Tab-separated table of C-alpha atoms in Angstrom:
chain	number	residue	atom	x	y	z
A	769	UNK	CA	0.000	0.000	0.000
A	770	UNK	CA	2.983	2.347	0.592
A	771	UNK	CA	3.932	2.086	-3.085
A	772	UNK	CA	0.367	2.994	-4.049
A	773	UNK	CA	0.369	6.049	-1.801
A	774	UNK	CA	3.679	7.282	-3.193
A	775	UNK	CA	2.456	6.818	-6.753
A	776	UNK	CA	-0.795	8.715	-6.136
A	777	UNK	CA	1.052	11.547	-4.417
A	778	UNK	CA	3.363	11.699	-7.432
A	779	UNK	CA	0.271	12.278	-9.581
A	780	UNK	CA	-0.247	15.398	-7.385
A	781	UNK	CA	-3.524	14.001	-6.155
A	782	UNK	CA	-5.070	14.464	-9.607
A	783	UNK	CA	-7.234	11.339	-9.427
A	784	UNK	CA	-8.446	12.149	-5.903
A	785	UNK	CA	-9.204	15.755	-6.900
A	786	UNK	CA	-11.414	14.494	-9.740
A	787	UNK	CA	-13.495	12.646	-7.131
A	788	UNK	CA	-13.445	15.023	-4.144
A	789	UNK	CA	-12.596	18.439	-5.745
A	790	UNK	CA	-10.472	19.488	-2.743
A	791	UNK	CA	-7.799	17.079	-1.504
A	792	UNK	CA	-7.718	17.793	2.214
A	793	UNK	CA	-7.459	15.794	5.431
A	794	UNK	CA	-11.230	15.962	5.974
A	795	UNK	CA	-12.085	14.734	2.462
A	796	UNK	CA	-9.627	11.838	2.854
A	797	UNK	CA	-11.262	10.836	6.146
A	798	UNK	CA	-14.797	11.109	4.735
A	799	UNK	CA	-14.019	9.090	1.619
A	800	UNK	CA	-11.539	6.468	2.797
A	801	UNK	CA	-13.630	3.642	1.274
A	802	UNK	CA	-13.471	5.221	-2.186
A	803	UNK	CA	-9.761	5.958	-1.744
A	804	UNK	CA	-9.103	2.316	-0.863
A	805	UNK	CA	-10.953	1.220	-4.030
A	806	UNK	CA	-9.029	3.744	-6.143
A	807	UNK	CA	-5.658	2.637	-4.786
A	808	UNK	CA	-6.599	-0.955	-5.536
A	809	UNK	CA	-7.268	-0.052	-9.191
A	810	UNK	CA	-4.382	2.412	-9.616
A	811	UNK	CA	-1.735	-0.120	-8.552
A	812	UNK	CA	-1.373	-3.854	-9.039
A	813	UNK	CA	1.457	-5.556	-7.112
A	814	UNK	CA	3.235	-2.213	-6.919
A	815	UNK	CA	2.946	-1.441	-10.644
A	816	UNK	CA	0.823	1.381	-12.152
A	817	UNK	CA	-2.323	-0.014	-13.771
A	818	UNK	CA	-5.322	2.223	-14.628
A	819	UNK	CA	-4.469	5.880	-13.967
A	820	UNK	CA	-6.968	7.783	-16.117
A	821	UNK	CA	-9.642	9.344	-13.886
A	822	UNK	CA	-12.269	9.304	-16.666
A	823	UNK	CA	-11.926	5.535	-17.044
A	824	UNK	CA	-11.921	4.956	-13.274
A	825	UNK	CA	-15.166	6.921	-12.949
A	826	UNK	CA	-16.883	4.432	-15.279
A	827	UNK	CA	-16.896	1.753	-12.614
A	828	UNK	CA	-15.959	3.434	-9.317
A	829	UNK	CA	-18.766	5.917	-8.737
A	830	UNK	CA	-19.293	8.079	-5.702
A	831	UNK	CA	-22.135	10.206	-4.394
A	832	UNK	CA	-21.572	12.361	-1.344
A	833	UNK	CA	-19.342	10.374	0.968
A	834	UNK	CA	-20.667	6.941	-0.020
A	835	UNK	CA	-19.372	4.496	-2.593
A	836	UNK	CA	-21.840	3.223	-5.175
A	837	UNK	CA	-20.918	0.254	-7.321
A	838	UNK	CA	-21.701	0.626	-10.987
A	839	UNK	CA	-22.229	-2.222	-13.411
A	840	UNK	CA	-20.855	-5.524	-12.219
A	841	UNK	CA	-18.692	-6.039	-15.291
A	842	UNK	CA	-15.368	-4.288	-15.770
A	843	UNK	CA	-15.515	-1.783	-18.651
A	844	UNK	CA	-13.727	-3.139	-21.729
A	845	UNK	CA	-11.537	-0.029	-21.740
A	846	UNK	CA	-9.609	-1.313	-18.730
A	847	UNK	CA	-8.545	-4.481	-20.547
A	848	UNK	CA	-7.837	-2.724	-23.859
A	849	UNK	CA	-4.332	-1.928	-25.035
A	850	UNK	CA	-5.603	1.681	-25.057
A	851	UNK	CA	-6.884	1.918	-21.482
A	852	UNK	CA	-7.236	5.718	-21.581
A	853	UNK	CA	-9.862	5.836	-24.349
A	854	UNK	CA	-13.270	4.165	-24.621
A	855	UNK	CA	-14.520	2.624	-27.861
A	856	UNK	CA	-17.569	3.834	-29.781
A	857	UNK	CA	-17.018	7.582	-29.277
A	858	UNK	CA	-18.892	9.645	-31.891
A	859	UNK	CA	-19.021	13.359	-32.713
A	860	UNK	CA	-20.927	15.202	-35.441
A	861	UNK	CA	-18.002	17.609	-35.847
A	862	UNK	CA	-14.488	16.242	-35.402
A	863	UNK	CA	-12.055	18.794	-33.978
A	864	UNK	CA	-8.826	19.061	-31.976
A	865	UNK	CA	-7.882	22.198	-30.024
A	866	UNK	CA	-4.170	22.592	-29.215
A	867	UNK	CA	-2.969	25.058	-26.553
A	868	UNK	CA	0.774	25.767	-26.363
A	869	UNK	CA	1.279	27.523	-23.014
A	870	UNK	CA	4.654	28.834	-21.844
A	871	UNK	CA	5.327	30.224	-18.359
A	872	UNK	CA	8.340	32.493	-17.850
A	873	UNK	CA	10.213	32.205	-14.552
A	874	UNK	CA	12.488	35.208	-14.057
A	875	UNK	CA	14.511	36.769	-11.227
A	876	UNK	CA	16.286	40.097	-11.824
A	877	UNK	CA	18.818	41.529	-9.337
A	878	UNK	CA	18.813	45.126	-8.059
A	879	UNK	CA	21.546	46.063	-10.573
A	880	UNK	CA	19.423	44.813	-13.495
A	881	UNK	CA	21.274	41.538	-14.105
A	882	UNK	CA	19.200	38.398	-14.714
A	883	UNK	CA	19.851	35.791	-11.977
A	884	UNK	CA	17.320	33.174	-13.117
A	885	UNK	CA	15.716	32.701	-16.507
A	886	UNK	CA	13.593	29.671	-17.411
A	887	UNK	CA	10.715	28.722	-19.692
A	888	UNK	CA	8.310	25.975	-18.598
A	889	UNK	CA	5.985	24.874	-21.386
A	890	UNK	CA	2.961	22.604	-21.696
A	891	UNK	CA	0.964	21.435	-24.704
A	892	UNK	CA	-2.664	20.770	-23.805
A	893	UNK	CA	-5.256	19.172	-26.070
A	894	UNK	CA	-9.037	19.236	-26.151
A	895	UNK	CA	-10.084	16.302	-28.327
A	896	UNK	CA	-13.493	15.849	-29.953
A	897	UNK	CA	-12.789	12.961	-32.340
A	898	UNK	CA	-14.856	9.904	-33.252
A	899	UNK	CA	-13.554	6.342	-33.169
A	900	UNK	CA	-9.948	5.423	-32.399
A	901	UNK	CA	-7.897	8.051	-34.256
A	902	UNK	CA	-4.117	8.144	-34.383
A	903	UNK	CA	-2.598	11.615	-34.113
A	904	UNK	CA	0.866	12.756	-35.146
A	905	UNK	CA	2.147	16.084	-33.883
A	906	UNK	CA	5.057	17.872	-35.528
A	907	UNK	CA	7.069	20.569	-33.728
A	908	UNK	CA	10.102	22.613	-34.736
A	909	UNK	CA	12.207	20.337	-32.523
A	910	UNK	CA	15.957	20.955	-33.010
A	911	UNK	CA	16.914	17.274	-32.719
A	912	UNK	CA	14.303	16.370	-35.364
A	913	UNK	CA	15.609	19.104	-37.689
A	914	UNK	CA	19.164	17.798	-37.267
A	915	UNK	CA	18.045	14.200	-37.953
A	916	UNK	CA	16.337	15.275	-41.177
A	917	UNK	CA	19.130	17.619	-42.268
A	918	UNK	CA	17.143	20.852	-41.983
A	919	UNK	CA	19.684	22.737	-39.876
A	920	UNK	CA	18.974	24.692	-36.691
A	921	UNK	CA	17.125	27.690	-38.120
A	922	UNK	CA	13.878	28.469	-36.299
A	923	UNK	CA	14.145	25.300	-34.214
A	924	UNK	CA	13.878	24.875	-30.425
A	925	UNK	CA	15.930	22.579	-28.194
A	926	UNK	CA	13.507	21.032	-25.699
A	927	UNK	CA	14.714	19.773	-22.296
A	928	UNK	CA	13.082	17.628	-19.594
A	929	UNK	CA	10.331	16.494	-21.971
A	930	UNK	CA	7.525	14.558	-20.242
A	931	UNK	CA	4.653	12.883	-22.100
A	932	UNK	CA	1.157	11.622	-21.341
A	933	UNK	CA	1.020	7.823	-21.214
A	934	UNK	CA	-0.705	7.724	-24.630
A	935	UNK	CA	2.469	8.803	-26.500
A	936	UNK	CA	4.517	6.018	-28.122
A	937	UNK	CA	7.857	6.669	-26.430
A	938	UNK	CA	9.801	4.135	-28.520
A	939	UNK	CA	8.810	5.949	-31.719
A	940	UNK	CA	9.757	9.320	-30.226
A	941	UNK	CA	13.164	7.996	-29.125
A	942	UNK	CA	13.731	6.533	-32.591
A	943	UNK	CA	12.737	9.391	-34.933
A	944	UNK	CA	11.311	12.162	-32.625
A	945	UNK	CA	7.772	11.578	-33.947
A	946	UNK	CA	5.042	12.352	-31.376
A	947	UNK	CA	2.475	9.669	-32.234
A	948	UNK	CA	-0.499	8.746	-30.023
A	949	UNK	CA	-4.129	7.678	-29.681
A	950	UNK	CA	-5.559	10.484	-27.518
A	951	UNK	CA	-7.925	10.326	-24.540
A	952	UNK	CA	-11.321	11.924	-25.118
A	953	UNK	CA	-11.707	15.531	-23.977
A	954	UNK	CA	-9.077	17.593	-22.105
A	955	UNK	CA	-5.614	16.327	-21.237
A	956	UNK	CA	-1.988	17.464	-21.063
A	957	UNK	CA	-0.048	15.863	-23.899
A	958	UNK	CA	3.434	16.963	-22.868
A	959	UNK	CA	5.544	19.382	-20.865
A	960	UNK	CA	9.049	20.711	-21.433
A	961	UNK	CA	11.575	23.152	-20.030
A	962	UNK	CA	14.162	25.484	-21.536
A	963	UNK	CA	17.032	26.961	-19.516
A	964	UNK	CA	17.672	29.955	-21.729
A	965	UNK	CA	18.465	33.623	-21.314
A	966	UNK	CA	15.086	35.326	-21.730
A	967	UNK	CA	14.905	39.073	-22.220
A	968	UNK	CA	12.452	40.334	-19.565
A	969	UNK	CA	9.136	40.742	-21.380
A	970	UNK	CA	7.966	43.453	-18.987
A	971	UNK	CA	10.802	45.525	-17.537
A	972	UNK	CA	10.270	47.386	-14.258
A	973	UNK	CA	12.221	50.316	-12.836
A	974	UNK	CA	11.367	51.740	-9.436
A	975	UNK	CA	12.488	54.715	-7.341
A	976	UNK	CA	11.544	55.006	-3.662
A	977	UNK	CA	12.088	58.271	-1.781
A	978	UNK	CA	11.466	58.970	1.902
A	979	UNK	CA	10.984	62.533	3.129
A	980	UNK	CA	11.757	63.519	6.752
A	981	UNK	CA	10.131	60.400	8.223
A	982	UNK	CA	6.694	61.729	7.280
A	983	UNK	CA	5.981	60.421	3.788
A	984	UNK	CA	7.278	58.104	1.095
A	985	UNK	CA	6.920	58.428	-2.670
A	986	UNK	CA	7.219	55.490	-5.062
A	987	UNK	CA	7.670	55.856	-8.812
A	988	UNK	CA	7.365	52.735	-10.986
A	989	UNK	CA	8.034	52.628	-14.726
A	990	UNK	CA	6.919	49.576	-16.723
A	991	UNK	CA	8.054	48.885	-20.288
A	992	UNK	CA	6.834	46.169	-22.659
A	993	UNK	CA	9.924	44.560	-24.221
A	994	UNK	CA	8.086	42.279	-26.647
A	995	UNK	CA	6.910	42.690	-30.249
A	996	UNK	CA	4.844	45.792	-30.955
A	997	UNK	CA	2.094	43.755	-32.632
A	998	UNK	CA	1.604	41.739	-29.419
A	999	UNK	CA	-0.418	42.828	-26.378
A	1000	UNK	CA	-0.093	41.654	-22.768
A	1001	UNK	CA	-3.440	41.200	-21.038
A	1002	UNK	CA	-4.434	41.320	-17.351
A	1003	UNK	CA	-1.090	42.773	-16.231
A	1004	UNK	CA	-0.660	43.093	-12.454
A	1005	UNK	CA	2.442	44.709	-10.952
A	1006	UNK	CA	2.717	44.173	-7.183
A	1007	UNK	CA	4.959	46.802	-5.551
A	1008	UNK	CA	5.983	46.358	-1.879
A	1009	UNK	CA	5.422	49.312	0.493
A	1010	UNK	CA	6.471	49.911	4.130
A	1011	UNK	CA	4.274	48.037	6.624
A	1012	UNK	CA	3.560	51.249	8.568
A	1013	UNK	CA	2.485	53.304	5.511
A	1014	UNK	CA	-0.954	54.955	5.410
A	1015	UNK	CA	-3.032	57.576	3.521
A	1016	UNK	CA	-2.327	56.247	-0.008
A	1017	UNK	CA	-2.617	58.458	-3.106
A	1018	UNK	CA	-2.006	57.209	-6.660
A	1019	UNK	CA	-1.462	58.597	-10.125
A	1020	UNK	CA	-1.176	56.294	-13.140
A	1021	UNK	CA	-0.659	56.968	-16.859
A	1022	UNK	CA	-2.769	53.883	-17.582
A	1023	UNK	CA	-4.789	51.387	-15.562
A	1024	UNK	CA	-5.534	51.676	-11.837
A	1025	UNK	CA	-3.669	51.194	-8.545
A	1026	UNK	CA	-5.012	49.647	-5.350
A	1027	UNK	CA	-3.425	49.525	-1.883
A	1028	UNK	CA	-3.625	46.130	-0.122
A	1029	UNK	CA	-2.513	46.814	3.486
A	1030	UNK	CA	-2.931	43.167	4.544
A	1031	UNK	CA	-0.120	42.247	2.103
A	1032	UNK	CA	1.838	45.539	2.315
A	1033	UNK	CA	1.704	45.987	-1.461
A	1034	UNK	CA	0.269	48.251	-4.135
A	1035	UNK	CA	-1.219	46.381	-7.099
A	1036	UNK	CA	-1.043	48.286	-10.380
A	1037	UNK	CA	-3.509	46.703	-12.819
A	1038	UNK	CA	-3.265	47.268	-16.580
A	1039	UNK	CA	-5.928	45.583	-18.705
A	1040	UNK	CA	-4.059	45.915	-22.013
A	1041	UNK	CA	-0.298	46.534	-22.329
A	1042	UNK	CA	0.980	46.851	-25.967
A	1043	UNK	CA	4.560	45.852	-26.797
A	1044	UNK	CA	7.102	48.688	-26.923
A	1045	UNK	CA	5.022	50.992	-24.683
A	1046	UNK	CA	6.059	52.604	-21.384
A	1047	UNK	CA	3.741	53.502	-18.513
A	1048	UNK	CA	4.208	55.247	-15.157
A	1049	UNK	CA	2.656	54.863	-11.726
A	1050	UNK	CA	3.284	57.209	-8.788
A	1051	UNK	CA	2.251	56.387	-5.230
A	1052	UNK	CA	2.330	58.682	-2.188
A	1053	UNK	CA	2.066	57.367	1.398
A	1054	UNK	CA	2.144	58.940	4.811
A	1055	UNK	CA	4.510	57.513	7.462
A	1056	UNK	CA	4.332	57.702	11.283
A	1057	UNK	CA	6.582	60.266	12.961
A	1058	UNK	CA	8.612	57.501	14.652
A	1059	UNK	CA	10.461	55.584	11.956
A	1060	UNK	CA	10.283	51.812	12.119
A	1061	UNK	CA	13.607	50.052	11.663
A	1062	UNK	CA	13.795	47.904	8.548
A	1063	UNK	CA	15.131	44.578	9.786
A	1064	UNK	CA	14.660	42.632	6.568
A	1065	UNK	CA	15.376	43.564	2.964
A	1066	UNK	CA	12.623	44.893	0.717
A	1067	UNK	CA	10.562	42.205	-1.049
A	1068	UNK	CA	10.836	42.058	-4.860
A	1069	UNK	CA	8.316	43.494	-7.303
A	1070	UNK	CA	6.179	40.675	-8.748
A	1071	UNK	CA	4.585	40.811	-12.195
A	1072	UNK	CA	1.698	38.822	-13.658
A	1073	UNK	CA	0.670	38.883	-17.322
A	1074	UNK	CA	-0.595	36.861	-20.272
A	1075	UNK	CA	0.388	37.406	-23.922
A	1076	UNK	CA	-1.804	35.542	-26.455
A	1077	UNK	CA	-0.641	34.441	-29.932
A	1078	UNK	CA	2.991	34.474	-28.781
A	1079	UNK	CA	5.631	32.033	-27.486
A	1080	UNK	CA	8.845	33.350	-26.016
A	1081	UNK	CA	10.801	30.204	-27.000
A	1082	UNK	CA	9.654	30.276	-30.627
A	1083	UNK	CA	8.134	26.781	-30.488
A	1084	UNK	CA	5.703	26.071	-33.331
A	1085	UNK	CA	3.197	23.351	-34.179
A	1086	UNK	CA	4.249	22.486	-37.744
A	1087	UNK	CA	1.454	19.991	-38.343
A	1088	UNK	CA	-1.172	17.784	-36.718
A	1089	UNK	CA	-2.081	14.692	-38.746
A	1090	UNK	CA	-5.294	12.880	-37.801
A	1091	UNK	CA	-5.704	9.333	-39.121
A	1092	UNK	CA	-8.847	7.265	-38.528
A	1093	UNK	CA	-10.015	4.148	-40.394
A	1094	UNK	CA	-13.364	5.712	-41.393
A	1095	UNK	CA	-11.416	8.447	-43.188
A	1096	UNK	CA	-13.282	11.479	-41.793
A	1097	UNK	CA	-11.852	14.999	-42.070
A	1098	UNK	CA	-10.966	16.745	-38.803
A	1099	UNK	CA	-9.907	20.311	-38.031
A	1100	UNK	CA	-6.946	21.075	-35.721
A	1101	UNK	CA	-6.921	24.522	-34.050
A	1102	UNK	CA	-3.734	25.913	-32.467
A	1103	UNK	CA	-3.439	28.682	-29.854
A	1104	UNK	CA	-0.222	30.079	-28.345
A	1105	UNK	CA	-0.041	31.765	-24.915
A	1106	UNK	CA	2.912	33.150	-22.941
A	1107	UNK	CA	2.279	33.929	-19.283
A	1108	UNK	CA	4.211	34.875	-16.175
A	1109	UNK	CA	5.379	32.135	-13.856
A	1110	UNK	CA	7.522	33.156	-10.876
A	1111	UNK	CA	8.417	36.577	-12.313
A	1112	UNK	CA	10.208	38.884	-9.848
A	1113	UNK	CA	12.440	41.958	-9.951
A	1114	UNK	CA	14.395	42.920	-6.844
A	1115	UNK	CA	14.367	46.542	-5.655
A	1116	UNK	CA	17.019	48.549	-3.828
């Protein structure tokens, strides 16, 4: 049972969350019967068996805190070679939606030098396909380009690649082809990482001035360092302020600023931030007459954003081939998104 517990925890509680929504101590206590059944199906003699939550829900059903047994027979999907997809799936319109999502982790020092720069990417699919289709996904993978003699132009070197269980790993190792029979609906096909020097997409400069222990003024300048035709949406710049500050006043060239005293930050929100543009925010705070000693260093400025139709790594979906014995035509749709991960800039 210890092996089962370790394996489920490694799945980040995904299967349990599908059943109980929130994976907490109370939900584990209330549903221990269901959990015991799930562990019994997830592992067999210490080896992973059926791990797809959609398939498990076909014959381990749960209402409230009670376990209800479904049909007495085991669904054929469990004994299939393709345990993650049921047979007989039909759609009037056959489509595949592909989301390429990249998160940028960045840490910039007080002198402007980049201490940490990393891209963490995922490719997520939403599949509405009839039958048992085979899909082949082509990326501008550098190793594939080198194998086929295309050179390194406009290619990306992927690291730490992890695949969904549906991908034929032997084929990928042999010729870098991503070939698979997909689960139905939403799933994460793969993830990857790139340790590369990323130019900060949103650059922040800040100046903090204190005046005679009575007030503090903060000036923040934000610049979009990405392509002019791109736009960052839902930008939030969290600026730390002294814990004893009060009487906030703000002036922004765009967007709005809000003081959050419980977190000791000012959040500057910009709905739409075009590439190449610069914006300013000024904040004025009162301070108590007795100055509080600053024991710890100032927290960094944190930035959140999302840039659609753009990938910072340059990864591209070159093709998506859909093959099914009935020969139907299917439409693949691709969407690219770059978003902030752990994106921080230290202040003096």
